[in-house]
Tab-separated table of C-alpha atoms in Angstrom:
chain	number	residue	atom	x	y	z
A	8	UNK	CA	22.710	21.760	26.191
A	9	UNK	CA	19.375	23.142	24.714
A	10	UNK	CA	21.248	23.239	21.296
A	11	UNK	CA	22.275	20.132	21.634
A	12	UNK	CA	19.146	18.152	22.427
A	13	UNK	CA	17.534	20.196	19.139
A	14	UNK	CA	20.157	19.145	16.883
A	15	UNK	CA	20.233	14.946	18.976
A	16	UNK	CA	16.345	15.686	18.067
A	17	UNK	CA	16.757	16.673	14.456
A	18	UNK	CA	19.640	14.004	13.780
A	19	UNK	CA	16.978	11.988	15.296
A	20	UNK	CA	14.217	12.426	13.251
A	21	UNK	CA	15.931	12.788	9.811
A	22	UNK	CA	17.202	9.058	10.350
A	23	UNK	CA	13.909	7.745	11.268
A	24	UNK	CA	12.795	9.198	8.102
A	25	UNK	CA	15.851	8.287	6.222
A	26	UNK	CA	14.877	4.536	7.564
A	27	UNK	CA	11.493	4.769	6.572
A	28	UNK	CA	12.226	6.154	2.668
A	29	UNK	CA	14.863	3.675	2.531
A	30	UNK	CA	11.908	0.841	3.022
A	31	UNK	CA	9.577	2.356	0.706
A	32	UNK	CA	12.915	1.952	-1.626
A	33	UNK	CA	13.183	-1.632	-0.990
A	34	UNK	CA	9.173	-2.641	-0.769
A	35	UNK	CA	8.649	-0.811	-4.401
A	36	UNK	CA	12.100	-2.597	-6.094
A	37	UNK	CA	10.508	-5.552	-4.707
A	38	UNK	CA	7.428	-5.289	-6.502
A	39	UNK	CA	8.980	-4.018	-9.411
A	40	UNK	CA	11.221	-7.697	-9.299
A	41	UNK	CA	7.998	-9.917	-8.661
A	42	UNK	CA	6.060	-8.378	-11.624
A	43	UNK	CA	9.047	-8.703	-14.344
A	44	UNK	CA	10.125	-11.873	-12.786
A	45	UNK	CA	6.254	-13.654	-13.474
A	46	UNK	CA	5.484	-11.478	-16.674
A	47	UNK	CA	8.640	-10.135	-18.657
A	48	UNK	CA	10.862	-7.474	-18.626
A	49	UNK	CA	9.064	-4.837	-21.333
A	50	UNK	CA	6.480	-2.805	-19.297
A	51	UNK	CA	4.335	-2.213	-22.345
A	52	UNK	CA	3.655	-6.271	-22.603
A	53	UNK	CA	3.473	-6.489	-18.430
A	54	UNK	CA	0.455	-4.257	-17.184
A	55	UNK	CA	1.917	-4.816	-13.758
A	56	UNK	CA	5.419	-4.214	-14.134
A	57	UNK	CA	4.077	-1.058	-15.832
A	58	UNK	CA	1.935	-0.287	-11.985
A	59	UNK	CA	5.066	-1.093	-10.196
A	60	UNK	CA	7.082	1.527	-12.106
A	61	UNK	CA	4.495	3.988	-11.847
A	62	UNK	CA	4.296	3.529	-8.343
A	63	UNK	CA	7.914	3.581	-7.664
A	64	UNK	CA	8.393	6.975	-10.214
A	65	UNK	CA	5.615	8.659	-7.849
A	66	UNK	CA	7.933	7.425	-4.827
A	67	UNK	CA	10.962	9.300	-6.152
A	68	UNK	CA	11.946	6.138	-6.594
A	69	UNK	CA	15.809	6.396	-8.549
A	70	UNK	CA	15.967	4.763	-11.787
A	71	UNK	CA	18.907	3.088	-11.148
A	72	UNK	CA	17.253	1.126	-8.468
A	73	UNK	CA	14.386	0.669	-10.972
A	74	UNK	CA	16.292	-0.973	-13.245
A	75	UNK	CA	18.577	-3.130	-11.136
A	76	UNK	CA	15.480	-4.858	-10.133
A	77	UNK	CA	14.077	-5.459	-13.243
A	78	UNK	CA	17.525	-6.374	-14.156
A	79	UNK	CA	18.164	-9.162	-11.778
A	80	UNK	CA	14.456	-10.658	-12.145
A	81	UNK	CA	14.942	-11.199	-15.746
A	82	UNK	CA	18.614	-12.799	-15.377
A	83	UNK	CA	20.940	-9.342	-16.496
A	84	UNK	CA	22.220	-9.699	-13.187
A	85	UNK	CA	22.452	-12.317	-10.146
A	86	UNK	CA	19.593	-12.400	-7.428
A	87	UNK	CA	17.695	-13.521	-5.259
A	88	UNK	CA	14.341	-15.242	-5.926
A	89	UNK	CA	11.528	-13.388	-4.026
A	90	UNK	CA	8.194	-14.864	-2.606
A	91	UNK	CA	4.707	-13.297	-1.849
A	92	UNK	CA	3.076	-14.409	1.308
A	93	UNK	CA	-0.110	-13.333	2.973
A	94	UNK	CA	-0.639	-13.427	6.732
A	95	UNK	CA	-3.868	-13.007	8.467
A	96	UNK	CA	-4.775	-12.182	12.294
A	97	UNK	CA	-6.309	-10.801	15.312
A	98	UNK	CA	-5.194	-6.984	16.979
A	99	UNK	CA	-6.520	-6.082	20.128
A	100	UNK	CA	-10.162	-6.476	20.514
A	101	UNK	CA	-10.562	-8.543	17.347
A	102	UNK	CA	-9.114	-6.273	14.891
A	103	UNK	CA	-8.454	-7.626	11.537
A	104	UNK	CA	-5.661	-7.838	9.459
A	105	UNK	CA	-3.954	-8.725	6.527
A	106	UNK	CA	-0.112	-8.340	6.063
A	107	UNK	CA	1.346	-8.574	2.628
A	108	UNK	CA	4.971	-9.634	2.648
A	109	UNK	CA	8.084	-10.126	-0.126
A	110	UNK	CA	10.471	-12.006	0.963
A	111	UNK	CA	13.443	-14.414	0.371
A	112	UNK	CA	13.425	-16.243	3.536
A	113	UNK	CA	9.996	-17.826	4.516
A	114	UNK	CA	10.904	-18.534	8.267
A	115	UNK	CA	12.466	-15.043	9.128
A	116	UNK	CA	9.411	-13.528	7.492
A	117	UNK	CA	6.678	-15.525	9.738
A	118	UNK	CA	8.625	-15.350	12.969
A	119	UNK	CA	9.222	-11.435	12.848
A	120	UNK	CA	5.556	-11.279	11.726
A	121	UNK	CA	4.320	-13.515	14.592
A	122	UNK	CA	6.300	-11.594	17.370
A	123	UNK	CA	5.300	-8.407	16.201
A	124	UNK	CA	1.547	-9.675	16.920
A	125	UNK	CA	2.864	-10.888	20.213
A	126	UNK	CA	4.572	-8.409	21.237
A	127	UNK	CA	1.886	-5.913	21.143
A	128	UNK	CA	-1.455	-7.267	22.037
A	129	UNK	CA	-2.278	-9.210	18.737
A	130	UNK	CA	-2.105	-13.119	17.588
A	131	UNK	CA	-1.324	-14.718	13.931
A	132	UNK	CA	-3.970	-16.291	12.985
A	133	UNK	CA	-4.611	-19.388	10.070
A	134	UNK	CA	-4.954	-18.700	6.657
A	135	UNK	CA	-8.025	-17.831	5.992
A	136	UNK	CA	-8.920	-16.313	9.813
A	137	UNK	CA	-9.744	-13.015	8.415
A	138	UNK	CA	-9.467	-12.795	4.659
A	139	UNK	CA	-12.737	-13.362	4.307
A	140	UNK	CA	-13.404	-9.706	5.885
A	141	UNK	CA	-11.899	-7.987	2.856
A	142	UNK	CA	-12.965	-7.656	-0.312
A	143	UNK	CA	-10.148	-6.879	-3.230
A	144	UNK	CA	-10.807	-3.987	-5.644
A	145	UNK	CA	-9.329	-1.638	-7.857
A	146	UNK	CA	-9.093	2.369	-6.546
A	147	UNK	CA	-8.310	5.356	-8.657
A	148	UNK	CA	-8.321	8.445	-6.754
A	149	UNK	CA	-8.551	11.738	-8.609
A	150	UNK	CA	-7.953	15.096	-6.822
A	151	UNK	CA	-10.743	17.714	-7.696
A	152	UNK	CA	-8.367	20.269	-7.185
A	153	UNK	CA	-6.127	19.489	-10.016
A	154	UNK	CA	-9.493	19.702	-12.197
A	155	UNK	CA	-12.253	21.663	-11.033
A	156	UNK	CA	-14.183	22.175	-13.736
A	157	UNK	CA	-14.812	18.357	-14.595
A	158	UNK	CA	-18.460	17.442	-14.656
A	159	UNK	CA	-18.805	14.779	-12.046
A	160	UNK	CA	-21.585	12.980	-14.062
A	161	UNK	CA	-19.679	12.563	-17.428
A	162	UNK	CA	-16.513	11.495	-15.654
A	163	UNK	CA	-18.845	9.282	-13.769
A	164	UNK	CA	-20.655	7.813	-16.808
A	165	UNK	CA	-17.007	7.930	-18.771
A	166	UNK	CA	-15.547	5.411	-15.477
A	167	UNK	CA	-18.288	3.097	-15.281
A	168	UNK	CA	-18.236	2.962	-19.581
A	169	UNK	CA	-14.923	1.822	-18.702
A	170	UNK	CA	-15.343	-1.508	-16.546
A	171	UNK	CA	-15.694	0.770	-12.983
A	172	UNK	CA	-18.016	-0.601	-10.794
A	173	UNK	CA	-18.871	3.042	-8.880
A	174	UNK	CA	-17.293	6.187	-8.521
A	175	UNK	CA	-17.862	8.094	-4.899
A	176	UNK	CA	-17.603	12.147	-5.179
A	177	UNK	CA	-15.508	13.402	-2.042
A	178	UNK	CA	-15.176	17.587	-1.066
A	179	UNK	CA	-11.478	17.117	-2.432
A	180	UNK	CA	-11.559	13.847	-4.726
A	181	UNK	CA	-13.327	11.363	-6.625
A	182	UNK	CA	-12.676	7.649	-5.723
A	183	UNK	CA	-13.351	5.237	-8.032
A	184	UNK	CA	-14.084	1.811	-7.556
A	185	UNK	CA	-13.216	-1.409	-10.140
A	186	UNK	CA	-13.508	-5.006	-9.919
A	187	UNK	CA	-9.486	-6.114	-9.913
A	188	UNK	CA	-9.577	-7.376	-13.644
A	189	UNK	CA	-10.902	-4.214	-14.290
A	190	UNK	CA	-8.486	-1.889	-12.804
A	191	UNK	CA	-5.859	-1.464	-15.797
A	192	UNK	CA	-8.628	-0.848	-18.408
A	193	UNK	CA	-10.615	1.963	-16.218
A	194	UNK	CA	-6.993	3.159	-15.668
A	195	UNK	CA	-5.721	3.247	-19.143
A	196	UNK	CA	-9.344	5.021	-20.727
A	197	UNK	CA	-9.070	7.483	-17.738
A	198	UNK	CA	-5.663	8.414	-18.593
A	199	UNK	CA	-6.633	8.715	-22.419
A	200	UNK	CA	-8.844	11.319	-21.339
A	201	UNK	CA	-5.889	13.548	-19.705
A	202	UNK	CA	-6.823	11.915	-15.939
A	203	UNK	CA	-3.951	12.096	-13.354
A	204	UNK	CA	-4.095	9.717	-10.674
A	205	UNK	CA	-3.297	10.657	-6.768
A	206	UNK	CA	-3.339	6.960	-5.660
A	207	UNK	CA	-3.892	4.024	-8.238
A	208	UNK	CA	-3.755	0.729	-6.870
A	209	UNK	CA	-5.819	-3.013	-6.358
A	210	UNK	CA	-6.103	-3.426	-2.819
A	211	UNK	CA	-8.571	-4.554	0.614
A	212	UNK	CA	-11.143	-2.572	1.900
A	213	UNK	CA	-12.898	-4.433	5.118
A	214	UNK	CA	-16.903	-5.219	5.008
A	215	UNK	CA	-16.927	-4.116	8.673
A	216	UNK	CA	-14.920	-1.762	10.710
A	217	UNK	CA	-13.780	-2.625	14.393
A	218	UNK	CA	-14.152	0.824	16.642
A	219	UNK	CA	-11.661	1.046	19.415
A	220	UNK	CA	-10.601	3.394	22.023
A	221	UNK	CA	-8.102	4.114	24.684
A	222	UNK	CA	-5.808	1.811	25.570
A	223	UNK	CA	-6.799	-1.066	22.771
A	224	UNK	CA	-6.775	1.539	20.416
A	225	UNK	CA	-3.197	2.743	21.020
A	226	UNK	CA	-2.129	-0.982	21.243
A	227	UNK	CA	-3.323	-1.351	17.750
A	228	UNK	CA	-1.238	1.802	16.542
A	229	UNK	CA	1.371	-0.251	17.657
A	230	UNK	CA	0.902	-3.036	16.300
A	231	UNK	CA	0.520	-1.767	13.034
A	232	UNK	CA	3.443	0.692	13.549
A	233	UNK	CA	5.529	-2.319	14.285
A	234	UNK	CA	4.484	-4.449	11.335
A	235	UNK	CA	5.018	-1.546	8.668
A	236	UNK	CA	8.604	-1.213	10.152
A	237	UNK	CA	9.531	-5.297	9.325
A	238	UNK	CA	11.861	-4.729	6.206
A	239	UNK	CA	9.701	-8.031	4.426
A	240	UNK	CA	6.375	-6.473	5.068
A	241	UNK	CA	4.648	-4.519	1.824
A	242	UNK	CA	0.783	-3.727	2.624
A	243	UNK	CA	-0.795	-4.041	6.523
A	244	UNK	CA	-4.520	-3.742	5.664
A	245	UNK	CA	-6.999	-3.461	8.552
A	246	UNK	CA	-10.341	-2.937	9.632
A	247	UNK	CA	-9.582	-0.682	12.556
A	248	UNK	CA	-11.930	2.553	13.224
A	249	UNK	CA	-10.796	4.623	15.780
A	250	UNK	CA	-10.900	9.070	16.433
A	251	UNK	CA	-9.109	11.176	13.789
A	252	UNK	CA	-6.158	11.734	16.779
A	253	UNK	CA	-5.544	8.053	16.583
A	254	UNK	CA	-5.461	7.427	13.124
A	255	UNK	CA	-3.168	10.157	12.256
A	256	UNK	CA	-0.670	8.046	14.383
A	257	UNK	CA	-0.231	5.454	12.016
């Protein structure tokens, strides 16, 4: 029986993650639709199909699924025409968040994202409830390890030369921040220079944090668990703070 409940466990857990790479899959050929669909086909005249491929490639992303999507936004091949929705709303204790969602069907999107909130201690909120808690910028991450002999204060001065708006300096990586219409330039005069990128994206960082603990806390990890698992969802961005134990959760 012990055998067996190790191998129920592994069978288990290799689906769950099977489940979970198979969204990633979907959210990044989603992306990669939405950005050929509004700007063309040719990555090297669409700046953010170009991200989305990028992104996907770091993903393991397969080609094939790469170019099926780019395929059926620009007409090779019959699909489905894809929206991008923002909702905004309250976790437990007042917890923002933002959910960024693809999807095809409007009213399945907003009623699995509504009873997700009610389901685990949250409510859905109007536009404009919480967005104005975020601020959108750029974010180029560079791991020191993969170059640690780089003078912080030239690739500083080299950044902000750029369009970057300020670069923090982390034991294991420098973070660099840009104003959104300046993320693609910083990233393209970084990469001249022989820069690799762990994480390259525009996205929300919150003005304010909201610290929970206990019970809200773990309420939250479930909320935001249970939002990242809806197959329309892309991005959940929150202002959560909460002990290393429960962060590592999500």
């Amino acid at each position: 029986m012990a055998g067996h409940s190790k191998w129920a466990n592994i069978k288990h857990r290799k689906g769950a993650q099977d489940k979970k790479r198979g969204k990633v899959f979907m959210q990044l050929a989603k992306e990669i639709y939405v950005a050929a669909k509004q700007g063309g086909g040719d990555p090297e005249m669409n700046a953010h199909l170009r991200k989305a491929i990028d992104k996907a490639k770091a993903n393991n992303v397969p080609n094939d699924n790469i170019d099926r999507a780019v395929a059926k936004a620009t007409g090779s091949l019959e699909g489905v025409n894809y929206e991008e929705l923002t909702y905004e709303g309250y976790g437990p204790a007042g917890v923002a968040i933002l959910v960024e969602t693809l999807t095809d069907n409007k009213n399945r999107t907003v009623g699995e994202v509504r009873t997700a909130f009610n389901k685990n201690g949250g409510n859905l909120g109007e536009s404009g409830s919480v967005a104005f808690m975020f601020d959108r910028k750029g974010y180029l991450v560079i791991d020191r390890e993969e170059y640690p002999d780089v003078d912080e204060e030239e690739l500083m001065l080299e950044a902000v030369e750029a369009g970057a708006d300020e670069m923090e300096t982390n034991e294991d990586s420098f973070e660099i921040y840009t104003d959104p219409q300046s993320f693609q330039e910083v990233r393209e005069a970084l990469e001249a220079s022989d820069y690799n990128f762990a994480t390259a994206e525009v996205t929300f960082f919150p003005q304010t944090r909201t610290h929970l603990e206990g019970a809200d806390a773990e309420k939250m990890v479930k909320l935001i668990n249970a939002l990242e698992d809806l197959e329309d969802v892309q991005e959940v961005y929150h202002n959560l703070e909460a002990d290393d134990e429960i962060m590592e959760q999500l």
